[in-house]
Amino acid sequence: MQAMLSTRSGPRRRALVAAAATAALTLGCASLPTARADGDDDPGLSRFYDQEISWSKCDVDGVPDDLQCGRVSVPLDYARPGSGSLDLALARYRATGNKRGSVVLNFGGPGGAGVPELAYGGKPFMELTDGYDVVSFDPRGVGRSSPVSCGDEEQGGLSALDDDDALGDPATVLARLREAAAACVRNSGPVLPHIGTVNAARDLDVLRSALGDKKLNYLGFSYGTRLGAVYAAQFPGKVGRVVLDGVDTLTEPLTEQGVAGARGQQTALDDFVDWCVRDIACPFGHDARTAREAVVRLVWSLDENPLPSDYGDDFTGQDLVAALGQGLYSKELWPSLERALALLVEDGDASGVMAFATGGMAFPALPAGRPGAAEPSPLVEPEDVPLDNLPAALMAINCADDPDRPTAEQITGDLQRLRAAYEEASPVFGRYRLSEVLLCYGRPKGTDFIREEVKDVDTPRMLLVGTRGDPATPYRWTEETAERLGDSAVVLDNKGDGHTGYGSSKCVHRKIDDFLLYGSLPPDGSSCGAEETD
């Protein structure tokens, strides 16, 4: 099973371009709902809620024969549903048992495309087909669903955090980000002002209706837990069996999330190095202390002298940091990460680690035909999905979800202090994470719906899974989110390691399946022991 995408991930150079894109969105931001939505009863949305999905075999080699693909149309702007629409890419495995409806999966991100994840990593979910069609989708702005991008034409802001001299001059950092911002607006299209979790949750309700389900059954990982929580707040009467695994924060500002992420990833890297040095093939030697120093030197050397790549941009140390972040989310990936790093260190070949940074997989082709609304923005072809889509979408969605907007004066005054805090949290991931403080600079205020309204939800009970050794979503976020959601939240404490529990713990896997399939919830506060993990 592939690692779930973190809420903070992606290649560094493209992540910074995407960050700059969010800084440039001064053209305006679509109005977002600030109260609970009721799309079924809105006559302006009836054509979306009444559509039926046409499913057919996915037209791509290498995916299971029983995987089906489809599409669903959603409004571009829910405040003006008649002003345009876009298509979302879908994939499903049909129920093999007594079907009770569908269960929708979101694998995380933000910026993670669900269709290829289900196509190439769907095996762990096949037990759920005993009762459900297992469905996933590319959210708006992601994958084949009107993907946002920052393009490759504007590189001026990309070195803002790679240059010590620039870091000493915050004005230079801000100027470079502004230069890159315009390119992001040019390359993203009309979906960019309408991106974000509030609108994605409304899309999720349209999908629920198009699937023919009265209630949403849902399994969300990492960022997908944020999406699930927002859905519960907007559509409490439509919540079925909902599981949130690797629970995201609903309240912490991006700057604090970045420090927590850097610290967690450094811990995961230290664990990986401890494992690596016990293997004769470890490219960093066999002493843990010197191996950790070697990783830091490798990042520095690649920032000073990037490697040429076949994708146009050189491969830098910060690109390596992005790849490490992806490879550390699951111990199942560690052998592949070790081989990729050996190829880089011994042969100067970055292709293996680049595969971690970009996901390394193709998108299944979708069937023709656009059900529902007229003149939707069509799905792009698989080969036309921008290479930087994941980090571009990640930055745009995070900023749309966060109402904090630091001023230039605040950034100027805080940059050096933040740099020290981030580098103390992690000598490898600190600089990469420092970009978090710049993500939303200059962008119109994001929604305060998540921070202010996603709490005390009046829904059936939902299962929240937190993993003690999770490098991306600290366990305390599970406790904090459960407290915010109120009596509906049931917490399962996974005492293992890794990002999310479903793919690494047999105990977690079984308890989630039991809830989704049979409605059997574990007691609140119960746990899965570390000895039960794979």
XYZ file of C-alpha atoms in Angstrom:
534
model
C 0.000 0.000 0.000
C 1.340 3.393 -0.905
C 1.907 5.975 1.766
C -0.960 8.356 2.203
C -0.128 11.819 1.020
C 0.717 14.184 3.818
C -0.901 17.527 4.328
C 2.504 18.997 3.697
C 4.349 17.449 0.780
C 5.669 17.883 -2.778
C 8.788 18.922 -4.687
C 10.352 22.008 -3.178
C 10.836 24.129 -6.260
C 7.290 23.584 -7.436
C 5.948 23.969 -3.924
C 7.486 27.417 -3.723
C 6.062 28.384 -7.082
C 2.668 27.270 -5.840
C 3.209 29.208 -2.648
C 3.902 32.256 -4.716
C 0.770 31.578 -6.734
C -1.284 31.975 -3.627
C 0.472 35.256 -2.948
C -0.661 36.537 -6.339
C -4.343 35.822 -5.979
C -5.197 39.438 -5.347
C -7.709 39.341 -8.176
C -10.377 38.172 -5.761
C -11.600 35.037 -4.070
C -14.941 33.306 -4.545
C -17.384 33.701 -1.720
C -17.444 30.628 0.494
C -20.352 29.353 2.545
C -20.150 30.214 6.213
C -23.118 28.161 7.341
C -24.340 24.630 6.892
C -25.225 23.850 3.297
C -28.298 21.991 2.045
C -27.574 21.363 -1.607
C -30.402 18.887 -2.198
C -33.025 21.583 -1.650
C -31.322 24.325 -3.659
C -33.075 24.586 -7.058
C -29.970 26.145 -8.556
C -28.049 22.974 -7.779
C -30.676 20.421 -8.801
C -29.060 19.636 -12.139
C -25.887 18.628 -10.297
C -27.630 16.620 -7.591
C -29.869 14.823 -10.092
C -27.116 13.585 -12.415
C -26.227 9.936 -12.856
C -22.696 8.688 -13.334
C -21.850 6.663 -16.432
C -19.211 4.081 -15.505
C -17.020 2.141 -17.923
C -13.752 0.242 -17.978
C -10.698 2.450 -17.462
C -8.730 2.756 -20.680
C -5.181 2.233 -19.463
C -2.711 -0.615 -19.277
C -1.587 -1.965 -15.927
C -4.694 -1.301 -13.828
C -7.012 -4.072 -12.631
C -9.610 -5.120 -15.158
C -12.414 -4.549 -12.678
C -11.553 -0.888 -12.065
C -14.167 1.425 -13.583
C -13.851 5.122 -14.351
C -16.375 7.928 -14.593
C -16.917 11.609 -13.974
C -19.257 13.921 -12.128
C -19.990 17.603 -12.798
C -19.938 20.228 -10.035
C -20.416 24.011 -10.017
C -17.295 26.080 -10.467
C -18.727 28.633 -8.016
C -21.387 27.472 -5.555
C -22.420 31.098 -4.998
C -23.297 31.281 -8.715
C -24.025 27.689 -9.813
C -25.210 28.772 -13.249
C -21.946 30.496 -14.118
C -19.981 27.392 -15.072
C -19.043 23.901 -14.010
C -16.154 21.459 -14.005
C -15.777 17.702 -14.153
C -14.249 15.582 -11.391
C -12.476 12.347 -12.319
C -13.772 9.218 -10.549
C -12.780 5.588 -10.191
C -14.429 2.658 -8.433
C -14.329 -1.023 -7.659
C -17.840 -2.454 -7.682
C -19.281 -4.244 -4.684
C -18.982 -8.008 -4.857
C -21.187 -8.774 -1.873
C -24.548 -7.488 -0.675
C -24.219 -3.849 -1.673
C -25.303 -1.234 0.864
C -24.061 1.766 -1.118
C -20.674 3.348 -1.708
C -17.726 4.262 0.479
C -15.712 7.236 -0.773
C -11.957 7.379 -0.147
C -9.725 10.427 0.051
C -6.036 9.522 0.323
C -4.781 12.880 1.536
C -2.723 15.770 0.292
C -4.095 18.307 -0.128
C -3.291 17.894 -3.781
C -3.440 14.096 -3.860
C -5.281 12.563 -6.822
C -7.581 9.757 -5.727
C -8.036 8.034 -9.093
C -4.431 6.834 -9.527
C -4.163 6.013 -5.822
C -7.168 3.704 -6.075
C -5.991 2.307 -9.408
C -2.492 1.377 -8.279
C -2.903 1.054 -4.506
C -6.424 -0.247 -4.081
C -5.677 -3.776 -2.885
C -5.955 -3.035 0.877
C -9.515 -1.799 0.355
C -10.908 -4.819 -1.422
C -12.487 -6.244 1.736
C -14.762 -3.207 1.724
C -16.271 -4.388 -1.572
C -18.105 -7.000 0.510
C -20.624 -4.246 1.157
C -19.703 -1.197 -0.906
C -18.676 0.188 -4.223
C -15.251 1.592 -3.293
C -14.933 5.014 -4.929
C -12.260 7.698 -5.091
C -11.935 10.972 -6.988
C -9.580 13.741 -8.013
C -10.779 16.832 -6.091
C -11.196 20.143 -7.879
C -7.859 21.564 -8.958
C -6.195 18.154 -8.609
C -5.116 15.473 -11.084
C -7.421 15.420 -14.063
C -10.046 17.663 -12.419
C -9.087 21.134 -13.736
C -5.550 20.871 -12.296
C -3.896 23.999 -10.974
C -0.281 24.663 -11.861
C 2.396 27.302 -11.509
C 4.218 26.348 -14.704
C 7.936 26.373 -15.379
C 8.264 29.757 -17.016
C 8.832 31.804 -13.858
C 11.705 30.652 -11.712
C 12.516 33.949 -10.044
C 11.000 33.109 -6.673
C 12.164 29.545 -6.487
C 15.538 30.202 -4.935
C 14.151 32.446 -2.218
C 14.884 29.944 0.534
C 17.932 28.296 -1.019
C 20.215 31.290 -0.717
C 21.560 32.314 2.696
C 22.087 35.864 1.445
C 18.464 36.039 0.326
C 17.296 34.695 3.658
C 19.117 37.562 5.278
C 17.072 39.980 3.176
C 13.325 39.328 3.620
C 12.512 41.999 1.044
C 14.333 39.899 -1.555
C 12.333 36.841 -0.538
C 9.050 38.707 -0.893
C 10.056 40.215 -4.216
C 10.979 36.823 -5.648
C 7.696 35.349 -4.504
C 5.782 38.166 -6.175
C 7.673 37.529 -9.414
C 6.675 33.874 -9.388
C 3.082 34.637 -8.388
C 1.926 35.922 -11.741
C 3.009 32.710 -13.449
C 0.839 30.670 -11.092
C -2.234 32.717 -11.927
C -1.537 32.356 -15.651
C -1.165 28.595 -15.449
C -3.977 27.610 -13.089
C -7.118 28.769 -14.854
C -10.505 29.776 -13.399
C -10.644 27.036 -10.760
C -7.940 28.630 -8.607
C -10.145 31.214 -6.813
C -12.672 28.442 -6.105
C -10.303 25.870 -4.672
C -10.319 24.833 -1.004
C -11.827 22.301 1.372
C -15.154 24.086 1.880
C -15.947 23.790 -1.816
C -14.419 20.299 -2.010
C -16.819 19.189 0.739
C -19.733 20.537 -1.282
C -18.417 18.577 -4.265
C -18.342 15.519 -2.032
C -22.049 15.944 -1.337
C -22.829 16.224 -5.053
C -20.846 13.011 -5.532
C -22.815 11.326 -2.736
C -26.072 12.155 -4.484
C -24.808 11.119 -7.918
C -23.763 7.761 -6.441
C -27.336 7.274 -5.276
C -26.517 7.323 -1.549
C -28.705 9.039 1.032
C -25.778 9.176 3.465
C -22.064 9.575 2.861
C -19.889 6.660 3.925
C -16.325 7.906 3.908
C -12.745 6.953 4.733
C -10.307 9.862 4.736
C -6.575 9.843 5.404
C -4.419 12.763 6.562
C -5.762 15.846 4.734
C -8.776 13.685 3.917
C -9.697 13.912 7.600
C -9.958 17.689 7.286
C -12.240 17.208 4.295
C -14.364 14.714 6.221
C -14.678 17.002 9.245
C -15.693 19.953 7.067
C -18.274 17.771 5.338
C -19.716 16.745 8.716
C -20.075 20.406 9.712
C -21.717 21.389 6.419
C -23.950 18.346 5.939
C -24.565 16.813 9.387
C -27.783 15.159 8.253
C -25.992 13.342 5.414
C -23.246 11.726 7.496
C -23.224 7.933 7.359
C -20.259 5.864 8.542
C -17.252 8.184 8.535
C -13.654 7.294 9.446
C -10.834 9.842 9.809
C -7.355 8.236 9.919
C -4.246 10.347 10.589
C -6.249 13.281 11.887
C -5.335 16.754 10.658
C -5.522 19.929 12.708
C -8.494 22.255 12.329
C -7.055 25.158 14.272
C -3.255 25.491 14.099
C -1.896 28.181 11.751
C 0.375 27.071 8.944
C 3.501 28.344 10.691
C 2.908 26.062 13.676
C 1.965 23.165 11.418
C 5.264 23.600 9.618
C 7.371 23.374 12.788
C 5.428 20.308 13.954
C 5.888 18.727 10.542
C 9.628 19.406 10.469
C 10.073 17.905 13.928
C 8.023 14.817 13.067
C 9.819 14.235 9.783
C 13.215 14.580 11.450
C 12.217 11.879 13.932
C 11.113 9.645 11.053
C 14.386 10.324 9.218
C 16.413 9.404 12.306
C 14.452 6.150 12.552
C 15.092 5.435 8.878
C 18.820 6.068 9.266
C 18.956 3.747 12.299
C 17.346 1.075 10.141
C 19.498 1.813 7.080
C 22.892 1.562 8.802
C 22.117 -2.019 9.823
C 21.965 -2.974 6.139
C 25.149 -3.584 4.167
C 23.656 -1.691 1.216
C 23.079 1.554 3.137
C 24.680 4.364 1.083
C 25.496 6.423 4.187
C 27.698 3.886 5.946
C 27.052 1.930 9.114
C 27.358 4.464 11.916
C 24.096 6.291 12.673
C 25.681 9.584 13.733
C 27.898 9.942 10.685
C 25.058 8.729 8.451
C 22.810 11.547 9.670
C 25.593 14.029 8.998
C 25.990 12.547 5.513
C 22.311 13.153 4.751
C 22.643 16.809 5.745
C 25.787 17.184 3.594
C 24.026 15.577 0.637
C 21.169 18.077 0.851
C 23.606 20.986 1.099
C 25.735 19.756 -1.795
C 22.731 19.348 -4.089
C 21.539 22.844 -3.231
C 25.003 24.139 -4.164
C 25.386 21.941 -7.253
C 22.035 20.593 -8.505
C 21.935 17.561 -10.782
C 20.603 17.900 -14.345
C 17.352 16.006 -14.875
C 15.243 14.884 -17.801
C 12.383 17.146 -16.702
C 13.958 20.513 -17.470
C 14.619 21.701 -13.916
C 17.744 20.626 -12.077
C 17.367 18.348 -9.057
C 18.240 20.278 -5.884
C 18.767 19.441 -2.249
C 15.292 20.733 -1.447
C 13.861 18.389 -4.081
C 15.639 15.605 -2.216
C 14.040 16.809 1.022
C 10.608 16.572 -0.628
C 11.346 13.034 -1.785
C 12.564 12.020 1.664
C 9.361 13.362 3.151
C 7.283 11.096 0.929
C 9.473 8.042 1.442
C 9.402 8.287 5.229
C 5.645 8.075 5.650
C 5.595 4.274 5.661
C 8.197 1.707 6.680
C 7.038 -0.358 3.715
C 8.683 2.266 1.491
C 12.030 2.296 3.288
C 13.728 -0.434 1.198
C 12.739 1.384 -2.010
C 13.914 4.689 -0.550
C 17.252 3.129 0.420
C 17.762 1.830 -3.139
C 16.829 5.204 -4.621
C 19.261 7.009 -2.331
C 22.030 4.527 -3.175
C 21.441 5.223 -6.857
C 21.732 8.949 -6.156
C 24.814 8.747 -3.916
C 26.760 6.136 -5.857
C 25.771 6.911 -9.469
C 24.518 10.499 -9.384
C 21.162 9.267 -10.685
C 18.208 11.139 -9.169
C 15.453 9.276 -11.029
C 14.619 7.003 -8.108
C 14.199 9.751 -5.547
C 12.350 11.924 -8.068
C 9.740 9.184 -8.313
C 9.039 9.645 -4.605
C 8.649 13.407 -4.998
C 6.223 13.209 -7.934
C 4.276 10.088 -7.027
C 5.725 8.105 -9.917
C 2.475 6.930 -11.451
C 0.246 7.604 -14.423
C -3.423 8.518 -14.464
C -6.008 6.143 -15.906
C -7.902 7.488 -18.875
C -11.541 8.370 -18.258
C -14.507 7.528 -20.508
C -15.963 10.111 -22.832
C -19.186 11.902 -22.023
C -20.033 14.561 -19.465
C -23.110 13.779 -17.392
C -25.148 16.499 -15.757
C -24.372 20.174 -16.248
C -23.888 21.808 -19.599
C -20.503 23.004 -20.811
C -18.321 21.745 -17.959
C -14.598 22.259 -17.852
C -13.510 18.866 -19.245
C -11.078 16.431 -17.714
C -7.542 16.946 -18.952
C -5.676 14.128 -20.635
C -3.361 12.101 -18.362
C -0.230 13.318 -20.114
C -1.358 16.925 -19.626
C -1.547 16.819 -15.827
C 1.166 19.322 -14.781
C 4.168 17.863 -12.990
C 3.777 20.466 -10.261
C 0.066 19.879 -9.717
C 0.395 18.163 -6.341
C 2.394 20.932 -4.610
C 0.527 23.676 -6.476
C -2.805 22.321 -5.264
C -1.421 21.693 -1.780
C -0.419 25.317 -1.347
C -3.591 26.745 -2.893
C -5.887 24.587 -0.748
C -3.990 25.190 2.483
C -4.125 28.936 1.952
C -7.811 28.863 1.014
C -8.422 27.054 4.309
C -6.382 29.422 6.489
C -7.616 32.935 7.380
C -4.234 34.143 8.654
C -2.466 36.593 6.394
C 0.941 37.806 7.587
C 1.904 41.268 6.433
C 5.211 42.124 4.806
C 6.232 43.823 8.044
C 5.489 40.700 10.068
C 7.437 38.495 7.691
C 10.343 40.911 7.698
C 10.423 40.977 11.482
C 9.894 37.255 12.026
C 11.825 35.573 9.218
C 15.123 35.110 11.013
C 13.462 33.935 14.222
C 11.332 31.464 12.284
C 14.330 30.264 10.315
C 16.128 29.440 13.550
C 13.075 27.652 14.975
C 12.574 25.575 11.837
C 16.227 24.603 11.523
C 16.323 23.671 15.191
C 13.306 21.420 14.619
C 15.106 19.746 11.715
C 18.439 20.434 10.006
C 17.112 18.556 6.961
C 13.443 19.577 6.714
C 13.576 22.973 8.432
C 14.303 25.142 5.413
C 11.748 23.302 3.314
C 9.140 23.823 6.000
C 10.054 27.479 6.388
C 8.180 28.116 3.154
C 5.000 27.602 5.211
C 5.320 31.091 6.640
C 5.275 32.582 3.137
C 2.466 30.501 1.652
C -0.415 32.922 1.971
C 1.381 36.255 1.847
C -0.608 38.711 -0.271
C -3.538 36.409 -0.930
C -7.105 37.461 -0.042
C -8.171 36.224 3.359
C -8.997 32.522 3.420
C -12.183 31.148 4.899
C -12.616 31.130 8.655
C -15.308 28.436 8.360
C -12.990 25.593 9.324
C -11.500 27.285 12.342
C -14.727 28.834 13.590
C -17.549 26.511 12.510
C -16.190 22.966 12.341
C -16.980 21.985 15.904
C -19.699 20.351 18.004
C -21.116 18.551 14.981
C -24.536 16.955 15.322
C -23.873 13.731 13.448
C -23.793 9.986 13.998
C -20.614 8.841 15.685
C -17.443 9.006 13.618
C -14.239 7.003 14.136
C -11.017 9.017 14.510
C -7.717 7.122 14.353
C -4.499 8.671 15.648
C -1.079 7.006 15.434
C 1.413 7.768 18.211
C 4.465 7.690 15.927
C 2.910 9.527 12.984
C 5.529 11.833 11.403
C 2.991 14.039 9.607
C -0.084 14.348 11.817
C 0.867 14.357 15.518
C -1.342 12.320 17.819
C -2.326 15.428 19.762
C -4.170 16.632 16.640
C -6.445 13.593 16.936
C -7.261 14.505 20.535
C -7.763 18.193 19.720
C -9.969 17.500 16.707
C -12.024 14.950 18.637
C -12.624 17.522 21.367
C -13.720 20.093 18.786
C -16.074 17.707 16.995
C -17.717 16.813 20.297
C -19.665 13.756 21.341
C -19.785 12.395 17.796
C -16.042 11.639 17.821
C -14.810 8.190 18.866
C -11.010 7.939 19.185
C -8.929 4.847 18.428
C -5.352 5.143 19.745
C -2.892 3.350 17.453
C 0.336 2.879 19.413
C 2.392 2.141 16.307
C 4.474 4.205 13.902
C 3.979 5.616 10.421
C 1.577 8.009 8.750
C -1.987 6.732 9.289
C -2.899 3.318 10.662
C -5.040 1.504 8.112
C -2.162 0.368 5.935
C 0.296 -0.484 8.711
C -1.735 -1.953 11.582
C -3.825 -5.112 11.205
C -5.727 -4.077 14.321
C -6.610 -0.626 12.938
C -7.470 -2.128 9.568
C -9.850 -4.617 11.145
C -11.576 -2.073 13.384
C -12.113 0.367 10.512
C -13.520 -2.356 8.272
C -15.786 -3.591 11.075
C -17.217 -0.100 11.499
C -17.691 0.609 7.794
C -19.117 -2.815 6.966
C -21.067 -3.671 10.096
C -21.402 -0.452 12.106
C -19.331 -1.921 14.964
C -17.449 0.888 16.712
C -14.641 0.309 19.220
C -15.086 2.017 22.602
C -13.901 5.608 22.720
C -10.280 5.682 23.901
C -9.549 2.063 23.006
C -6.211 1.239 21.429
C -4.292 -0.948 19.023
C -0.941 -2.089 20.362
C 2.323 -1.516 18.546
C 2.981 -5.269 18.554
C 0.052 -5.700 16.195
C 1.523 -3.571 13.422
C 3.072 -5.149 10.347
